XYZ file of C-alpha atoms in Angstrom:
488
model
C -115.843 178.553 87.035
C -112.253 177.998 88.102
C -110.919 180.233 85.331
C -112.365 183.421 83.890
C -111.841 184.113 80.200
C -108.471 185.601 79.260
C -110.153 188.667 77.788
C -112.062 189.420 80.999
C -109.019 188.798 83.199
C -106.921 191.063 80.983
C -109.405 193.876 81.541
C -109.414 193.263 85.295
C -105.628 193.220 85.625
C -104.929 196.082 83.237
C -107.372 198.315 85.143
C -105.405 197.835 88.381
C -102.313 199.781 89.343
C -99.079 197.836 89.137
C -97.633 196.960 92.537
C -94.132 197.935 91.438
C -92.684 201.292 90.486
C -89.229 199.988 89.562
C -87.526 197.019 88.045
C -85.092 195.434 90.493
C -81.596 196.585 89.523
C -78.078 195.688 90.597
C -75.248 197.888 91.828
C -72.144 195.849 92.522
C -73.060 193.156 95.058
C -76.413 194.743 95.986
C -79.886 194.556 94.497
C -81.943 197.723 94.530
C -85.637 198.577 94.367
C -85.256 202.152 93.228
C -82.764 203.501 95.779
C -83.640 200.932 98.481
C -81.504 197.853 99.083
C -83.514 194.723 98.227
C -82.933 191.479 100.169
C -85.189 188.479 100.649
C -85.597 185.221 102.533
C -88.301 182.611 102.254
C -89.646 179.162 101.682
C -88.976 178.114 98.104
C -92.319 177.764 96.273
C -91.479 175.744 93.137
C -95.032 175.054 91.982
C -96.777 178.391 91.502
C -97.283 177.349 87.850
C -97.559 173.514 87.851
C -98.453 170.984 90.541
C -97.120 167.537 91.322
C -100.206 165.897 92.810
C -98.529 163.460 95.194
C -101.870 162.312 96.619
C -102.415 160.402 93.363
C -99.187 158.430 93.715
C -97.027 157.440 90.744
C -98.256 156.766 87.227
C -98.050 153.022 86.371
C -97.757 153.892 82.673
C -94.477 155.748 83.186
C -91.672 153.221 82.593
C -89.281 155.165 84.835
C -91.214 153.919 87.875
C -91.341 157.276 89.680
C -93.230 159.493 87.218
C -95.951 161.444 88.981
C -99.228 163.031 88.010
C -99.276 166.753 87.302
C -101.971 169.382 86.890
C -102.307 173.114 86.381
C -103.257 175.156 89.456
C -106.542 177.005 89.438
C -106.579 180.797 89.513
C -107.961 180.638 93.071
C -105.079 178.413 94.155
C -102.427 180.632 92.593
C -103.787 183.760 94.242
C -104.149 182.004 97.583
C -100.516 180.842 97.524
C -99.113 184.194 96.460
C -101.150 185.997 99.124
C -99.896 183.571 101.782
C -96.304 184.186 100.738
C -96.558 187.967 100.592
C -98.601 188.318 103.781
C -96.049 186.201 105.678
C -93.130 188.406 104.590
C -91.934 187.021 101.249
C -90.691 189.722 98.872
C -89.302 187.480 96.136
C -89.752 183.914 94.939
C -87.796 181.533 92.755
C -90.079 178.992 91.079
C -89.214 175.773 89.281
C -88.527 175.312 85.575
C -90.619 175.082 82.439
C -91.650 171.441 81.956
C -90.707 169.591 78.765
C -92.813 166.981 76.969
C -91.702 163.355 77.185
C -92.985 160.103 75.766
C -95.147 158.843 78.656
C -96.941 162.155 79.307
C -100.005 161.245 77.248
C -100.510 157.899 78.974
C -100.229 159.630 82.376
C -102.500 162.546 81.450
C -99.648 165.034 81.918
C -99.373 168.364 80.148
C -96.204 170.425 79.849
C -95.066 173.957 79.027
C -92.755 172.914 76.193
C -94.148 170.773 73.383
C -92.246 168.806 70.750
C -91.744 170.412 67.323
C -94.502 169.821 64.790
C -91.963 168.600 62.256
C -88.638 166.821 62.626
C -85.863 169.301 63.289
C -88.294 172.135 63.989
C -88.416 174.385 67.031
C -90.209 173.456 70.275
C -93.572 175.084 70.927
C -95.075 176.740 73.971
C -98.283 175.134 75.230
C -100.750 178.032 75.302
C -102.877 176.469 78.024
C -99.830 176.175 80.256
C -98.589 179.652 79.445
C -101.900 181.287 80.396
C -101.384 179.776 83.859
C -97.858 181.234 83.769
C -99.343 184.595 82.699
C -101.658 184.517 85.693
C -98.807 183.782 88.084
C -96.963 186.862 86.825
C -100.089 189.027 86.920
C -100.874 187.983 90.499
C -97.268 188.507 91.576
C -97.508 192.028 90.198
C -100.877 192.613 91.867
C -99.787 191.469 95.327
C -96.134 192.517 95.338
C -93.984 189.411 94.787
C -90.837 189.542 92.658
C -90.193 186.413 90.570
C -87.018 184.554 89.609
C -87.830 182.366 86.590
C -85.510 179.528 85.481
C -85.838 178.091 81.982
C -84.801 174.422 81.581
C -83.767 171.730 84.079
C -80.543 169.747 84.133
C -82.642 166.926 85.607
C -85.559 164.957 84.176
C -88.137 165.402 86.985
C -90.349 167.754 84.951
C -88.650 167.001 81.670
C -85.346 168.773 81.120
C -82.253 168.730 78.940
C -82.599 164.984 78.209
C -86.166 165.359 76.989
C -85.320 168.449 74.939
C -82.420 166.612 73.294
C -84.705 163.662 72.506
C -86.674 165.909 70.124
C -83.552 165.891 67.908
C -82.223 162.377 68.567
C -79.251 163.894 70.359
C -77.747 162.815 73.704
C -78.546 164.890 76.781
C -74.998 166.266 76.773
C -75.895 168.144 73.580
C -77.816 170.653 75.686
C -74.538 172.291 76.731
C -73.010 172.132 73.219
C -73.593 175.486 71.531
C -73.266 173.792 68.100
C -76.125 171.328 68.688
C -79.749 171.411 67.596
C -80.724 170.977 71.246
C -78.939 174.167 72.235
C -80.540 176.079 69.365
C -83.919 174.815 70.595
C -83.069 176.020 74.104
C -82.304 179.498 72.780
C -85.576 179.440 70.852
C -87.482 178.649 74.054
C -85.787 181.544 75.828
C -86.738 183.922 73.040
C -90.332 182.684 72.795
C -90.836 183.070 76.535
C -89.243 186.483 77.025
C -91.032 187.928 73.977
C -94.391 186.487 75.002
C -97.216 188.977 75.556
C -99.025 188.324 78.826
C -102.670 187.609 77.973
C -103.797 189.060 81.306
C -101.693 192.201 81.784
C -101.219 193.045 78.116
C -97.476 193.493 78.711
C -94.605 191.593 77.144
C -92.699 189.483 79.640
C -89.616 191.647 79.185
C -91.715 194.610 80.409
C -93.074 192.879 83.534
C -91.589 194.455 86.656
C -92.750 191.454 88.682
C -90.097 189.422 86.836
C -86.999 190.245 88.850
C -84.660 187.854 87.062
C -84.332 185.141 84.456
C -82.231 182.113 85.395
C -80.443 180.098 82.711
C -81.930 176.939 84.205
C -82.024 174.729 87.252
C -78.792 173.205 88.565
C -77.033 173.403 85.200
C -73.894 171.890 86.682
C -72.246 171.129 83.334
C -72.367 174.755 82.219
C -69.437 175.724 80.008
C -68.059 179.137 79.225
C -69.431 179.196 75.631
C -72.828 177.983 76.903
C -73.048 180.691 79.546
C -71.688 183.520 77.423
C -74.009 182.854 74.493
C -77.074 182.270 76.683
C -76.789 185.306 78.938
C -75.938 187.597 76.015
C -79.228 186.614 74.386
C -81.247 187.052 77.595
C -79.702 190.474 78.203
C -80.472 191.526 74.637
C -84.109 190.430 74.936
C -84.735 191.649 78.507
C -82.258 194.433 79.312
C -84.239 195.749 82.294
C -84.452 192.404 84.068
C -81.645 190.635 85.901
C -79.880 187.391 84.941
C -78.969 184.487 87.247
C -76.318 181.927 86.366
C -78.185 178.629 86.898
C -75.025 176.631 87.562
C -74.440 175.160 91.045
C -71.978 173.255 93.270
C -69.057 175.332 92.049
C -68.876 179.012 91.124
C -67.219 179.750 87.789
C -64.983 182.792 87.554
C -66.057 183.334 83.955
C -69.628 183.803 85.259
C -68.511 186.169 88.019
C -66.705 188.350 85.469
C -69.341 188.134 82.727
C -70.951 191.573 82.225
C -74.387 190.087 81.485
C -74.625 188.033 84.708
C -76.103 189.836 87.724
C -76.609 187.098 90.326
C -74.457 184.101 91.207
C -76.491 181.324 92.824
C -75.738 178.099 94.638
C -77.844 175.233 96.059
C -76.972 173.468 99.313
C -77.929 169.880 100.121
C -76.382 167.314 102.451
C -75.962 164.846 99.587
C -73.548 167.366 98.023
C -71.659 167.940 101.305
C -72.268 171.694 101.124
C -75.351 172.135 103.338
C -73.544 174.321 105.856
C -72.889 177.979 106.695
C -69.281 177.710 105.528
C -70.475 177.415 101.906
C -71.916 180.922 102.062
C -68.667 182.279 103.470
C -66.619 180.540 100.774
C -68.912 181.682 97.968
C -68.951 185.311 99.117
C -65.167 185.288 99.366
C -64.810 183.930 95.825
C -67.272 186.448 94.376
C -65.554 189.246 96.323
C -68.353 191.747 95.834
C -68.285 191.607 92.036
C -71.839 190.244 91.712
C -74.932 189.720 93.821
C -75.098 186.305 95.502
C -78.077 184.202 96.574
C -78.701 180.756 97.988
C -81.304 179.602 95.489
C -82.143 176.426 97.416
C -81.124 174.745 100.646
C -82.890 172.374 103.004
C -83.843 168.776 103.758
C -82.115 168.800 107.124
C -82.759 169.654 110.770
C -84.240 173.060 111.573
C -81.235 173.989 113.718
C -78.911 173.549 110.727
C -81.308 175.470 108.486
C -81.290 178.301 111.006
C -77.492 178.376 111.103
C -77.354 178.642 107.326
C -80.120 181.246 107.157
C -78.541 183.393 109.868
C -75.255 183.265 107.984
C -77.067 184.417 104.844
C -78.568 187.298 106.815
C -75.485 188.485 108.722
C -72.205 187.309 107.212
C -70.359 189.738 104.982
C -67.149 189.577 103.014
C -65.642 193.039 102.715
C -69.135 194.491 103.003
C -70.856 192.091 100.559
C -73.713 189.947 101.880
C -76.069 187.401 100.360
C -79.041 189.136 98.737
C -81.378 186.243 99.520
C -81.917 182.619 100.497
C -84.731 180.094 100.010
C -85.460 176.935 102.022
C -86.860 174.045 99.981
C -89.853 173.796 99.708
C -93.417 175.148 100.046
C -96.847 173.795 99.086
C -100.157 175.620 99.291
C -103.881 175.112 99.701
C -105.974 172.920 97.436
C -108.868 174.512 95.575
C -111.443 172.447 97.472
C -109.708 172.146 100.826
C -106.599 170.886 102.539
C -103.033 171.294 101.293
C -100.913 169.754 98.580
C -97.874 167.891 99.903
C -94.588 166.500 98.672
C -92.337 163.987 100.402
C -88.609 164.116 99.662
C -86.164 161.210 99.509
C -84.860 162.256 102.943
C -88.310 161.829 104.511
C -88.859 165.585 104.826
C -92.177 167.029 103.687
C -92.984 170.355 102.107
C -93.826 173.251 104.443
C -97.143 175.098 104.670
C -97.968 178.589 105.894
C -98.448 179.674 108.627
C -97.183 176.329 110.014
C -99.285 173.631 111.684
C -99.040 171.311 114.677
C -99.757 168.464 112.257
C -96.324 169.236 110.781
C -94.556 168.820 114.117
C -92.519 165.803 113.007
C -91.453 167.875 109.995
C -90.433 170.812 112.252
C -92.766 172.949 110.192
C -93.495 175.668 112.733
C -89.804 176.005 113.620
C -88.848 176.374 109.957
C -91.544 178.962 109.280
C -90.427 180.880 112.380
C -86.755 180.948 111.370
C -87.682 182.138 107.877
C -89.851 184.953 109.219
C -87.118 185.967 111.664
C -84.643 186.236 108.777
C -87.107 188.296 106.749
C -87.519 190.680 109.682
C -83.770 190.974 110.237
C -83.193 191.794 106.590
C -85.778 194.555 107.004
C -83.941 195.954 110.022
C -86.275 194.507 112.667
C -85.349 192.433 115.695
C -88.234 190.007 115.384
C -90.968 189.078 112.946
C -94.173 191.122 113.179
C -97.448 189.424 113.978
C -99.137 187.809 111.022
C -102.044 189.765 109.555
C -105.570 188.695 110.433
C -106.671 186.155 107.821
C -109.114 187.026 105.091
C -112.326 185.050 104.695
C -112.017 181.483 103.411
C -113.986 180.415 100.326
C -116.716 177.916 101.162
C -117.378 175.557 98.265
C -120.761 174.278 97.065
C -122.101 171.720 99.556
C -123.036 168.405 97.957
C -123.572 166.749 101.328
C -123.192 167.818 104.958
C -120.843 164.887 105.546
C -118.136 166.641 103.465
C -118.093 170.408 103.898
C -115.150 171.891 101.995
C -113.495 175.280 101.697
C -110.409 176.880 100.241
C -108.444 177.805 103.345
C -107.636 181.441 104.015
C -104.044 182.543 103.403
C -102.394 182.269 106.861
C -105.516 180.792 108.463
C -104.634 178.456 111.351
C -108.002 177.039 112.421
C -111.642 177.456 111.407
C -115.065 177.864 112.982
C -118.081 176.421 111.162
C -121.568 177.812 111.744
C -124.990 176.579 110.679
C -128.407 178.199 110.460
C -131.847 177.437 109.074
C -132.110 181.080 107.949
C -129.676 182.847 105.635
C -129.808 185.873 107.960
C -129.106 183.816 111.097
C -129.005 183.362 114.019
C -125.949 181.151 113.618
C -125.074 178.084 115.674
C -121.444 177.009 116.049
C -121.176 173.384 114.926
C -117.384 173.142 114.642
C -114.510 174.917 116.410
C -110.721 174.712 116.173
C -111.019 172.810 112.909
C -107.678 172.506 111.121
C -107.052 172.049 107.405
C -103.373 171.262 108.086
C -103.280 167.474 107.780
C -99.838 166.727 106.325
C -100.756 164.057 103.760
C -104.202 165.310 102.802
C -105.952 163.092 100.247
C -109.190 164.642 98.930
C -110.481 161.219 97.912
C -110.365 160.026 101.523
C -110.005 162.958 103.900
C -112.686 165.461 104.919
C -112.240 168.846 106.533
C -115.559 168.795 108.381
C -118.719 166.738 108.503
C -121.966 167.803 110.133
C -124.878 165.721 111.412
C -127.940 167.961 111.682
C -131.521 166.657 112.007
C -132.437 165.283 108.590
C -135.870 166.741 107.858
C -137.129 166.461 104.296
C -137.256 169.867 102.601
C -135.322 171.625 105.381
C -132.534 173.873 104.096
C -129.392 174.446 106.148
C -127.032 177.380 105.608
C -123.321 177.273 106.437
C -120.462 179.754 106.772
C -116.825 179.451 107.864
C -114.489 181.832 109.708
C -110.656 181.640 109.631
C -108.649 182.265 112.802
C -104.968 182.778 113.627
C -103.017 184.285 116.530
C -103.800 187.814 115.340
C -107.565 187.477 115.134
C -110.356 186.115 113.003
C -111.574 186.781 109.487
C -114.990 187.948 108.381
C -117.304 185.007 107.706
C -117.019 183.277 104.359
C -119.626 183.254 101.653
C -122.755 181.301 102.616
C -123.631 177.963 101.028
C -126.688 175.808 101.639
C -127.843 172.204 101.574
C -131.422 170.894 101.449
C -132.388 167.397 102.581
C -134.606 165.642 100.095
């Protein structure tokens, strides 16, 4: 089964020690984990809670012409991704928003986090199926040691955002920022429902989850007004006083946000299309904030690795009167598929998502260079001169074998290549039938692509056993679980 019951998972998670002793707090321009300064750098992983499955293409029943197919990640996938992030040096992660229902979702088989009200003028509802996946993300982040930054609603319509929320009330999308509108009241209701939710797996309310470092008002809320911000952050602070608050505005920093007592982190996003994808933006932002709040680069990317490195190194080293950026994320990361290979996403610039630990198949995407510059920044923030060696990978998960012409496995977090072994006896001896096998194809399509196919003698009644070992520069994993196939 891809998911255990919520009751069983709750028992498993609640019996484990929490990874965190403290909530992340703020003192002036610094974030603190207890008494220790907390800084972070990483690849931005937007889809720890919902997946755009680009391999399926666009949905023809979506009249917008670009609407994609979405699905919920499996528990195995979520844990695999979070392990890969943490083991490679990620201490914190900003994910993407809560998705909002829109009219073509049903025709495209899409599910969302936010559902339309049951009656006209009512409040939006949380989709319980979606929120259990969200629960699991938080529980796994707590288990493995990853702090989360969680934005609420999007300015844009990619996953459903302010426009789709306003459509519930026959209001224009601009109503989202109007504190007198029904749309804004619905937005506040979503915030309250989410923060006061009780995690079905940990048994804790979201406001008591130390894995949740910060709540963000939304994604790229560039039309934020003073009344919108003041009312929103006051509510979040009232509901979750031990967790931090990020102003989800971008492109320009508002002084009323910098001086607001409820706001802890000022964020900005850098992209070439906005003419701000450069180190100078960090210097300008830090000067404007002048040490009054913590500052992070919530997203930047979609450009050459040399430019990304310049920006990241500025985030690591530049200070304005002693104040530095607390963190920076390069857009964007995708992880392993449940049954093998990686998810992928292609941006309008032609750039693809990055995978860990970086693959030669991503050479045209400068994947290994980008991973290396991120890990260098993580090390520098920790006071090191260079990134430590990656840990030896754990065992991959070999899936049930339906035919030896398509042997599949969930790749190990940080696994680079794989060795496949076969035997006619479950105890061995084992014969190597595949070496230096990569699961790093950039545009992996599970309907077409195969990780490995074998061609043993086909003898009726003969059973073959298989196992897989993951390898990276630091060493090799224990063998995977064993699966078998019998010729009939």
